[in-house]
Structures are given as structure tokens and as C-alpha cells.
Short mmCIF file of N, CA and C in Angstrom, two decimals:
data_model
loop_
_atom_site.label_atom_id
_atom_site.label_comp_id
_atom_site.label_asym_id
_atom_site.label_seq_id
_atom_site.Cartn_x
_atom_site.Cartn_y
_atom_site.Cartn_z
N MET A 281 -55.88 140.03 30.72
CA MET A 281 -55.47 140.04 32.10
C MET A 281 -53.96 139.80 32.16
N LYS A 282 -53.31 140.61 32.88
CA LYS A 282 -51.87 140.56 32.98
C LYS A 282 -51.45 139.73 34.19
N LYS A 283 -50.49 138.84 34.01
CA LYS A 283 -49.99 137.97 35.07
C LYS A 283 -49.06 138.76 35.96
N LYS A 284 -49.23 138.57 37.27
CA LYS A 284 -48.40 139.25 38.26
C LYS A 284 -46.99 138.69 38.21
N ASN A 285 -46.01 139.52 38.21
CA ASN A 285 -44.61 139.10 38.14
C ASN A 285 -44.02 139.09 39.55
N THR A 286 -43.60 137.90 40.03
CA THR A 286 -43.00 137.81 41.36
C THR A 286 -41.57 137.35 41.23
N THR A 287 -40.77 137.73 42.22
CA THR A 287 -39.37 137.34 42.19
C THR A 287 -39.08 136.14 43.08
N TRP A 288 -40.04 135.72 43.88
CA TRP A 288 -39.81 134.57 44.75
C TRP A 288 -40.75 133.45 44.34
N GLU A 289 -40.33 132.22 44.57
CA GLU A 289 -41.15 131.07 44.23
C GLU A 289 -42.15 130.81 45.34
N GLU A 290 -43.33 130.39 44.96
CA GLU A 290 -44.34 130.08 45.96
C GLU A 290 -44.03 128.75 46.59
N GLY A 291 -44.40 128.58 47.89
CA GLY A 291 -44.14 127.35 48.62
C GLY A 291 -43.65 127.65 50.01
N TRP A 292 -43.27 126.62 50.71
CA TRP A 292 -42.82 126.76 52.09
C TRP A 292 -41.32 127.00 52.13
N THR A 293 -40.92 127.84 53.04
CA THR A 293 -39.49 128.04 53.23
C THR A 293 -38.97 126.95 54.15
N PHE A 294 -37.67 126.85 54.23
CA PHE A 294 -37.04 125.85 55.10
C PHE A 294 -37.40 126.10 56.56
N VAL A 295 -37.42 127.36 56.97
CA VAL A 295 -37.75 127.71 58.36
C VAL A 295 -39.20 127.34 58.66
N GLU A 296 -40.11 127.61 57.76
CA GLU A 296 -41.52 127.25 57.97
C GLU A 296 -41.67 125.73 58.09
N THR A 297 -40.94 124.99 57.29
CA THR A 297 -40.98 123.52 57.36
C THR A 297 -40.49 123.04 58.70
N LEU A 298 -39.39 123.62 59.21
CA LEU A 298 -38.87 123.24 60.53
C LEU A 298 -39.88 123.55 61.63
N ILE A 299 -40.55 124.66 61.54
CA ILE A 299 -41.56 125.03 62.55
C ILE A 299 -42.71 124.02 62.55
N VAL A 300 -43.18 123.65 61.38
CA VAL A 300 -44.26 122.67 61.29
C VAL A 300 -43.82 121.32 61.86
N ILE A 301 -42.62 120.89 61.53
CA ILE A 301 -42.10 119.61 62.05
C ILE A 301 -42.00 119.67 63.57
N ALA A 302 -41.54 120.79 64.12
CA ALA A 302 -41.43 120.93 65.57
C ALA A 302 -42.80 120.85 66.24
N ILE A 303 -43.79 121.49 65.66
CA ILE A 303 -45.15 121.45 66.22
C ILE A 303 -45.69 120.03 66.19
N VAL A 304 -45.51 119.32 65.09
CA VAL A 304 -45.97 117.94 64.97
C VAL A 304 -45.28 117.05 65.99
N LEU A 305 -43.98 117.22 66.19
CA LEU A 305 -43.24 116.43 67.17
C LEU A 305 -43.73 116.70 68.59
N ILE A 306 -44.00 117.94 68.92
CA ILE A 306 -44.50 118.28 70.27
C ILE A 306 -45.86 117.63 70.50
N LEU A 307 -46.74 117.74 69.52
CA LEU A 307 -48.08 117.13 69.67
C LEU A 307 -47.99 115.62 69.75
N THR A 308 -47.14 115.01 68.94
CA THR A 308 -46.99 113.55 68.94
C THR A 308 -46.42 113.05 70.26
N SER A 309 -45.44 113.74 70.80
CA SER A 309 -44.84 113.29 72.06
C SER A 309 -45.83 113.40 73.21
N SER A 310 -46.66 114.42 73.25
CA SER A 310 -47.63 114.53 74.34
C SER A 310 -48.68 113.43 74.23
N VAL A 311 -49.09 113.09 73.03
CA VAL A 311 -50.03 111.99 72.84
C VAL A 311 -49.37 110.67 73.21
N GLY A 312 -48.10 110.50 72.88
CA GLY A 312 -47.37 109.28 73.21
C GLY A 312 -47.29 109.04 74.70
N PHE A 313 -47.03 110.07 75.48
CA PHE A 313 -46.97 109.92 76.93
C PHE A 313 -48.33 109.51 77.50
N MET A 314 -49.39 110.04 76.95
CA MET A 314 -50.73 109.66 77.40
C MET A 314 -51.03 108.21 77.03
N ALA A 315 -50.56 107.78 75.87
CA ALA A 315 -50.81 106.40 75.42
C ALA A 315 -50.14 105.40 76.35
N PHE A 316 -48.93 105.70 76.83
CA PHE A 316 -48.23 104.78 77.74
C PHE A 316 -49.03 104.57 79.01
N LYS A 317 -49.66 105.62 79.50
CA LYS A 317 -50.49 105.52 80.70
C LYS A 317 -51.62 104.52 80.48
N TYR A 318 -52.24 104.58 79.33
CA TYR A 318 -53.37 103.69 79.04
C TYR A 318 -52.90 102.27 78.73
N ILE A 319 -51.71 102.12 78.16
CA ILE A 319 -51.18 100.78 77.89
C ILE A 319 -50.95 100.05 79.21
N ASP A 320 -50.41 100.75 80.21
CA ASP A 320 -50.18 100.13 81.51
C ASP A 320 -51.50 99.69 82.15
N LYS A 321 -52.52 100.53 82.06
CA LYS A 321 -53.83 100.16 82.60
C LYS A 321 -54.41 98.96 81.84
N ALA A 322 -54.20 98.92 80.55
CA ALA A 322 -54.71 97.81 79.74
C ALA A 322 -54.04 96.50 80.12
N LYS A 323 -52.77 96.54 80.49
CA LYS A 323 -52.08 95.32 80.92
C LYS A 323 -52.68 94.77 82.21
N VAL A 324 -53.04 95.64 83.13
CA VAL A 324 -53.66 95.20 84.38
C VAL A 324 -55.01 94.55 84.08
N VAL A 325 -55.81 95.17 83.22
CA VAL A 325 -57.11 94.61 82.85
C VAL A 325 -56.94 93.28 82.14
N THR A 326 -55.93 93.18 81.28
CA THR A 326 -55.65 91.93 80.57
C THR A 326 -55.30 90.82 81.55
N ALA A 327 -54.47 91.13 82.54
CA ALA A 327 -54.08 90.12 83.54
C ALA A 327 -55.30 89.64 84.31
N LYS A 328 -56.19 90.55 84.69
CA LYS A 328 -57.41 90.16 85.40
C LYS A 328 -58.29 89.26 84.52
N THR A 329 -58.40 89.61 83.25
CA THR A 329 -59.21 88.80 82.33
C THR A 329 -58.59 87.42 82.13
N GLN A 330 -57.27 87.35 82.00
CA GLN A 330 -56.61 86.06 81.84
C GLN A 330 -56.83 85.18 83.07
N ILE A 331 -56.76 85.77 84.25
CA ILE A 331 -56.99 85.00 85.48
C ILE A 331 -58.43 84.48 85.52
N GLU A 332 -59.39 85.30 85.11
CA GLU A 332 -60.78 84.85 85.06
C GLU A 332 -60.95 83.70 84.08
N ASN A 333 -60.31 83.80 82.91
CA ASN A 333 -60.40 82.72 81.91
C ASN A 333 -59.76 81.43 82.43
N LEU A 334 -58.63 81.54 83.09
CA LEU A 334 -57.98 80.36 83.66
C LEU A 334 -58.85 79.74 84.75
N SER A 335 -59.51 80.59 85.55
CA SER A 335 -60.41 80.09 86.60
C SER A 335 -61.58 79.33 86.00
N LEU A 336 -62.15 79.85 84.92
CA LEU A 336 -63.25 79.15 84.25
C LEU A 336 -62.78 77.81 83.69
N ALA A 337 -61.60 77.80 83.10
CA ALA A 337 -61.05 76.55 82.55
C ALA A 337 -60.80 75.55 83.68
N LEU A 338 -60.31 76.01 84.83
CA LEU A 338 -60.08 75.12 85.97
C LEU A 338 -61.39 74.53 86.48
N ASN A 339 -62.45 75.32 86.48
CA ASN A 339 -63.75 74.80 86.90
C ASN A 339 -64.28 73.76 85.92
N SER A 340 -64.06 73.97 84.63
CA SER A 340 -64.45 72.96 83.64
C SER A 340 -63.65 71.68 83.85
N TYR A 341 -62.37 71.81 84.10
CA TYR A 341 -61.51 70.66 84.40
C TYR A 341 -62.04 69.92 85.62
N PHE A 342 -62.44 70.67 86.64
CA PHE A 342 -62.95 70.07 87.87
C PHE A 342 -64.21 69.24 87.61
N PHE A 343 -65.12 69.76 86.79
CA PHE A 343 -66.37 69.02 86.51
C PHE A 343 -66.09 67.70 85.80
N ASP A 344 -65.10 67.69 84.92
CA ASP A 344 -64.77 66.45 84.20
C ASP A 344 -63.98 65.48 85.06
N ASN A 345 -63.08 65.98 85.88
CA ASN A 345 -62.10 65.12 86.56
C ASN A 345 -62.30 65.01 88.07
N LYS A 346 -63.35 65.62 88.58
CA LYS A 346 -63.69 65.55 90.01
C LYS A 346 -62.58 66.10 90.91
N GLY A 347 -61.78 66.97 90.37
CA GLY A 347 -60.72 67.62 91.14
C GLY A 347 -59.96 68.59 90.26
N PHE A 348 -59.19 69.46 90.89
CA PHE A 348 -58.37 70.42 90.16
C PHE A 348 -57.00 69.80 89.89
N PRO A 349 -56.28 70.32 88.89
CA PRO A 349 -54.92 69.82 88.66
C PRO A 349 -54.08 70.05 89.92
N SER A 350 -53.17 69.14 90.18
CA SER A 350 -52.27 69.33 91.32
C SER A 350 -51.33 70.48 91.01
N GLN A 351 -50.64 70.94 92.04
CA GLN A 351 -49.69 72.02 91.83
C GLN A 351 -48.56 71.57 90.91
N ASP A 352 -48.16 70.29 91.00
CA ASP A 352 -47.12 69.76 90.11
C ASP A 352 -47.59 69.72 88.66
N GLN A 353 -48.85 69.39 88.45
CA GLN A 353 -49.40 69.36 87.09
C GLN A 353 -49.52 70.78 86.54
N GLY A 354 -49.90 71.70 87.39
CA GLY A 354 -49.97 73.11 87.03
C GLY A 354 -51.05 73.43 86.02
N LEU A 355 -51.00 74.64 85.53
CA LEU A 355 -51.99 75.12 84.57
C LEU A 355 -51.85 74.46 83.21
N ASP A 356 -50.70 73.86 82.93
CA ASP A 356 -50.51 73.16 81.65
C ASP A 356 -51.49 72.00 81.49
N ALA A 357 -52.02 71.49 82.60
CA ALA A 357 -53.00 70.39 82.54
C ALA A 357 -54.30 70.85 81.88
N LEU A 358 -54.48 72.16 81.74
CA LEU A 358 -55.66 72.67 81.05
C LEU A 358 -55.51 72.59 79.54
N TRP A 359 -54.27 72.50 79.07
CA TRP A 359 -54.01 72.50 77.64
C TRP A 359 -53.76 71.10 77.09
N LYS A 360 -53.03 70.29 77.84
CA LYS A 360 -52.75 68.92 77.39
C LYS A 360 -52.84 67.97 78.57
N LYS A 361 -53.24 66.76 78.27
CA LYS A 361 -53.40 65.76 79.33
C LYS A 361 -52.04 65.46 79.94
N THR A 362 -52.02 65.49 81.24
CA THR A 362 -50.76 65.31 81.95
C THR A 362 -50.49 63.83 82.24
N ASN A 363 -49.22 63.50 82.36
CA ASN A 363 -48.80 62.16 82.76
C ASN A 363 -48.36 62.13 84.22
N ILE A 364 -48.45 63.28 84.87
CA ILE A 364 -48.05 63.39 86.28
C ILE A 364 -49.21 62.93 87.14
N ALA A 365 -48.92 62.08 88.13
CA ALA A 365 -49.97 61.57 89.02
C ALA A 365 -50.55 62.70 89.86
N PRO A 366 -51.83 62.66 90.11
CA PRO A 366 -52.82 61.69 89.63
C PRO A 366 -53.25 62.02 88.20
N VAL A 367 -53.10 61.04 87.32
CA VAL A 367 -53.47 61.23 85.91
C VAL A 367 -55.00 61.29 85.81
N PRO A 368 -55.54 62.35 85.22
CA PRO A 368 -57.00 62.48 85.12
C PRO A 368 -57.57 61.50 84.08
N GLU A 369 -58.42 60.60 84.52
CA GLU A 369 -58.99 59.59 83.62
C GLU A 369 -60.07 60.16 82.71
N GLU A 370 -60.78 61.16 83.18
CA GLU A 370 -61.90 61.73 82.41
C GLU A 370 -61.53 63.03 81.70
N TRP A 371 -60.23 63.25 81.48
CA TRP A 371 -59.78 64.49 80.84
C TRP A 371 -60.48 64.66 79.51
N ASN A 372 -61.11 65.80 79.29
CA ASN A 372 -61.88 66.04 78.07
C ASN A 372 -61.47 67.39 77.46
N GLY A 373 -60.20 67.70 77.51
CA GLY A 373 -59.71 69.00 77.09
C GLY A 373 -59.31 69.02 75.63
N PRO A 374 -58.68 70.05 75.21
CA PRO A 374 -58.14 71.11 76.05
C PRO A 374 -59.25 72.03 76.58
N TYR A 375 -58.97 72.61 77.73
CA TYR A 375 -59.93 73.48 78.39
C TYR A 375 -59.67 74.95 78.08
N LEU A 376 -58.64 75.20 77.30
CA LEU A 376 -58.31 76.54 76.83
C LEU A 376 -58.25 76.53 75.31
N GLU A 377 -58.47 77.68 74.69
CA GLU A 377 -58.39 77.77 73.23
C GLU A 377 -56.94 77.78 72.74
N LYS A 378 -56.02 78.24 73.60
CA LYS A 378 -54.60 78.30 73.26
C LYS A 378 -53.80 77.80 74.45
N GLU A 379 -52.51 77.62 74.25
CA GLU A 379 -51.66 77.22 75.37
C GLU A 379 -51.77 78.24 76.50
N VAL A 380 -51.41 77.82 77.70
CA VAL A 380 -51.50 78.71 78.86
C VAL A 380 -50.65 79.95 78.59
N PRO A 381 -51.28 81.13 78.68
CA PRO A 381 -50.54 82.36 78.35
C PRO A 381 -49.63 82.79 79.49
N LEU A 382 -48.68 83.62 79.14
CA LEU A 382 -47.92 84.35 80.15
C LEU A 382 -48.71 85.59 80.52
N ASP A 383 -48.42 86.17 81.66
CA ASP A 383 -49.13 87.40 82.01
C ASP A 383 -48.67 88.52 81.05
N PRO A 384 -49.33 89.67 81.06
CA PRO A 384 -48.98 90.73 80.10
C PRO A 384 -47.55 91.24 80.19
N TRP A 385 -46.85 90.93 81.28
CA TRP A 385 -45.47 91.37 81.45
C TRP A 385 -44.49 90.25 81.09
N GLY A 386 -45.01 89.14 80.56
CA GLY A 386 -44.15 88.06 80.09
C GLY A 386 -43.73 87.05 81.15
N ASN A 387 -44.42 87.04 82.28
CA ASN A 387 -44.10 86.10 83.36
C ASN A 387 -45.19 85.04 83.48
N PRO A 388 -44.84 83.84 83.91
CA PRO A 388 -45.87 82.81 84.11
C PRO A 388 -46.75 83.15 85.32
N PHE A 389 -47.99 82.71 85.25
CA PHE A 389 -48.89 82.85 86.39
C PHE A 389 -48.49 81.85 87.46
N GLU A 390 -48.66 82.22 88.70
CA GLU A 390 -48.43 81.30 89.81
C GLU A 390 -49.75 80.58 90.10
N TYR A 391 -49.71 79.25 90.16
CA TYR A 391 -50.88 78.42 90.45
C TYR A 391 -50.61 77.67 91.74
N THR A 392 -51.50 77.81 92.72
CA THR A 392 -51.34 77.11 93.99
C THR A 392 -52.59 76.31 94.32
N VAL A 393 -52.36 75.11 94.85
CA VAL A 393 -53.45 74.23 95.28
C VAL A 393 -53.07 73.69 96.65
N PRO A 394 -53.88 73.85 97.67
CA PRO A 394 -55.09 74.67 97.69
C PRO A 394 -54.72 76.15 97.68
N GLY A 395 -55.72 76.96 97.38
CA GLY A 395 -55.50 78.40 97.32
C GLY A 395 -55.59 79.04 98.69
N PRO A 396 -55.36 80.31 98.77
CA PRO A 396 -55.44 81.03 100.04
C PRO A 396 -56.89 81.20 100.49
N ASN A 397 -57.06 81.50 101.75
CA ASN A 397 -58.38 81.80 102.33
C ASN A 397 -59.37 80.66 102.17
N GLY A 398 -58.89 79.41 102.16
CA GLY A 398 -59.77 78.26 102.05
C GLY A 398 -60.29 77.99 100.65
N LEU A 399 -59.79 78.68 99.65
CA LEU A 399 -60.22 78.46 98.27
C LEU A 399 -59.55 77.21 97.71
N PRO A 400 -60.18 76.56 96.73
CA PRO A 400 -59.60 75.33 96.19
C PRO A 400 -58.32 75.57 95.38
N PHE A 401 -58.15 76.75 94.79
CA PHE A 401 -56.95 77.08 94.03
C PHE A 401 -56.73 78.58 94.06
N GLY A 402 -55.54 78.97 93.69
CA GLY A 402 -55.21 80.39 93.55
C GLY A 402 -54.37 80.61 92.32
N ILE A 403 -54.63 81.72 91.64
CA ILE A 403 -53.84 82.11 90.46
C ILE A 403 -53.37 83.54 90.71
N ARG A 404 -52.09 83.78 90.44
CA ARG A 404 -51.55 85.11 90.71
C ARG A 404 -50.56 85.54 89.63
N SER A 405 -50.67 86.81 89.25
CA SER A 405 -49.65 87.49 88.45
C SER A 405 -48.93 88.43 89.41
N PHE A 406 -47.62 88.48 89.32
CA PHE A 406 -46.85 89.33 90.22
C PHE A 406 -46.75 90.78 89.74
N GLY A 407 -47.50 91.15 88.72
CA GLY A 407 -47.52 92.53 88.25
C GLY A 407 -46.31 92.88 87.40
N ALA A 408 -46.13 94.18 87.20
CA ALA A 408 -45.11 94.67 86.28
C ALA A 408 -43.68 94.33 86.71
N ASP A 409 -43.43 94.29 88.02
CA ASP A 409 -42.05 94.03 88.47
C ASP A 409 -41.74 92.55 88.58
N GLY A 410 -42.75 91.69 88.50
CA GLY A 410 -42.53 90.24 88.59
C GLY A 410 -42.17 89.75 89.98
N LEU A 411 -42.34 90.60 90.99
CA LEU A 411 -42.01 90.25 92.37
C LEU A 411 -43.25 90.31 93.25
N GLU A 412 -43.24 89.53 94.32
CA GLU A 412 -44.39 89.51 95.23
C GLU A 412 -44.58 90.87 95.87
N GLY A 413 -45.86 91.26 96.02
CA GLY A 413 -46.19 92.54 96.64
C GLY A 413 -46.08 93.68 95.64
N GLY A 414 -45.93 94.86 96.16
CA GLY A 414 -45.77 96.03 95.31
C GLY A 414 -46.98 96.93 95.33
N GLU A 415 -46.81 98.09 94.75
CA GLU A 415 -47.87 99.10 94.66
C GLU A 415 -48.08 99.48 93.20
N ALA A 416 -49.22 100.05 92.94
CA ALA A 416 -49.59 100.54 91.60
C ALA A 416 -49.42 99.43 90.56
N LEU A 417 -48.61 99.62 89.54
CA LEU A 417 -48.46 98.63 88.47
C LEU A 417 -47.71 97.38 88.93
N ASP A 418 -46.95 97.50 90.02
CA ASP A 418 -46.20 96.36 90.55
C ASP A 418 -47.05 95.48 91.48
N LYS A 419 -48.26 95.91 91.76
CA LYS A 419 -49.13 95.18 92.68
C LYS A 419 -49.54 93.82 92.10
N ASP A 420 -49.58 92.80 92.96
CA ASP A 420 -50.01 91.47 92.52
C ASP A 420 -51.47 91.50 92.11
N ILE A 421 -51.79 90.70 91.10
CA ILE A 421 -53.18 90.55 90.63
C ILE A 421 -53.53 89.09 90.88
N THR A 422 -54.61 88.86 91.63
CA THR A 422 -54.92 87.50 92.08
C THR A 422 -56.35 87.08 91.76
N SER A 423 -56.57 85.79 91.82
CA SER A 423 -57.92 85.25 91.62
C SER A 423 -58.76 85.39 92.87
N TRP A 424 -58.17 85.66 94.01
CA TRP A 424 -58.90 85.75 95.27
C TRP A 424 -59.12 87.19 95.73
N GLY A 425 -58.79 88.15 94.89
CA GLY A 425 -58.97 89.55 95.25
C GLY A 425 -57.75 90.09 95.96
N ASN A 426 -57.65 91.38 96.01
CA ASN A 426 -56.45 91.99 96.62
C ASN A 426 -56.77 92.68 97.90
#
């Protein structure tokens, strides 16, 4: 059997390589834009979950101490016993597995006592913009519903 004699080397040319790289970049960028959309939605869900966890911890605190932390004591009273009056005598914490988290946008949660609408407390994340009010991703996320 005689071997075929070719004058060019087998493999990809520089132009073919550039075309493949361009196609990969186009596909990657379109997937990246879609991923950002889902990351933003995941942050909203995370903030809602964090508020629910903080609410559960506050209720556990209430059962032990016959009251919720004052606004001055804040949510930190769920992690370590406070020295701010009224000092809880029956504190049996920590009531959280970790220190009080920041919201998904890196801002502290707002804790108010008493809460709005006659509730004993309120917890709020100010959303992506960190300011009160807003629409879409900037909308406040609260323990009392929106």
C-alpha cells in the first residue's frame, strides 16, 4: 500500500482556530447574561430565607426570655448575650448557627420593635439598592409581606 503524499500539514489553520474561539465566546457570553438573571433572583430568595431564619430565631429567643430583643439590642442578641438593658436572664443561645448575616447585597437587616401592622417585630432588607422602597430587585423584602 502506497502512502499518499501531501504538501500541507494536517491540523487546524489559524483562521479556523479564530472562528472556533469566536463561536465559543458568543455562546459563553449568552449563557453568562442568562446566569446574571438567575443570580439576581437567587439573591431575593436568599434574603427571604434569611428573614425567615431570623424570625424563627427571634421566636426561640421569645420563648426563653418572655420577650423579643429590644431595638437597641438588635439582632445581635440572637448570637451573643447582650449587656444592654433589659438583660435577658434566661438567655439560652446562641439562637443562630452563625453570627447575624448581612443581606445578600452586603447590607445589615433592619430590625424594628414593635413591628408594623401590630406585629411584635419587623425585619427588612432594603433590596439591591440598599434604599427604602424601590421596584424589581430594589424592592424591600420584609418579614411582614410586601
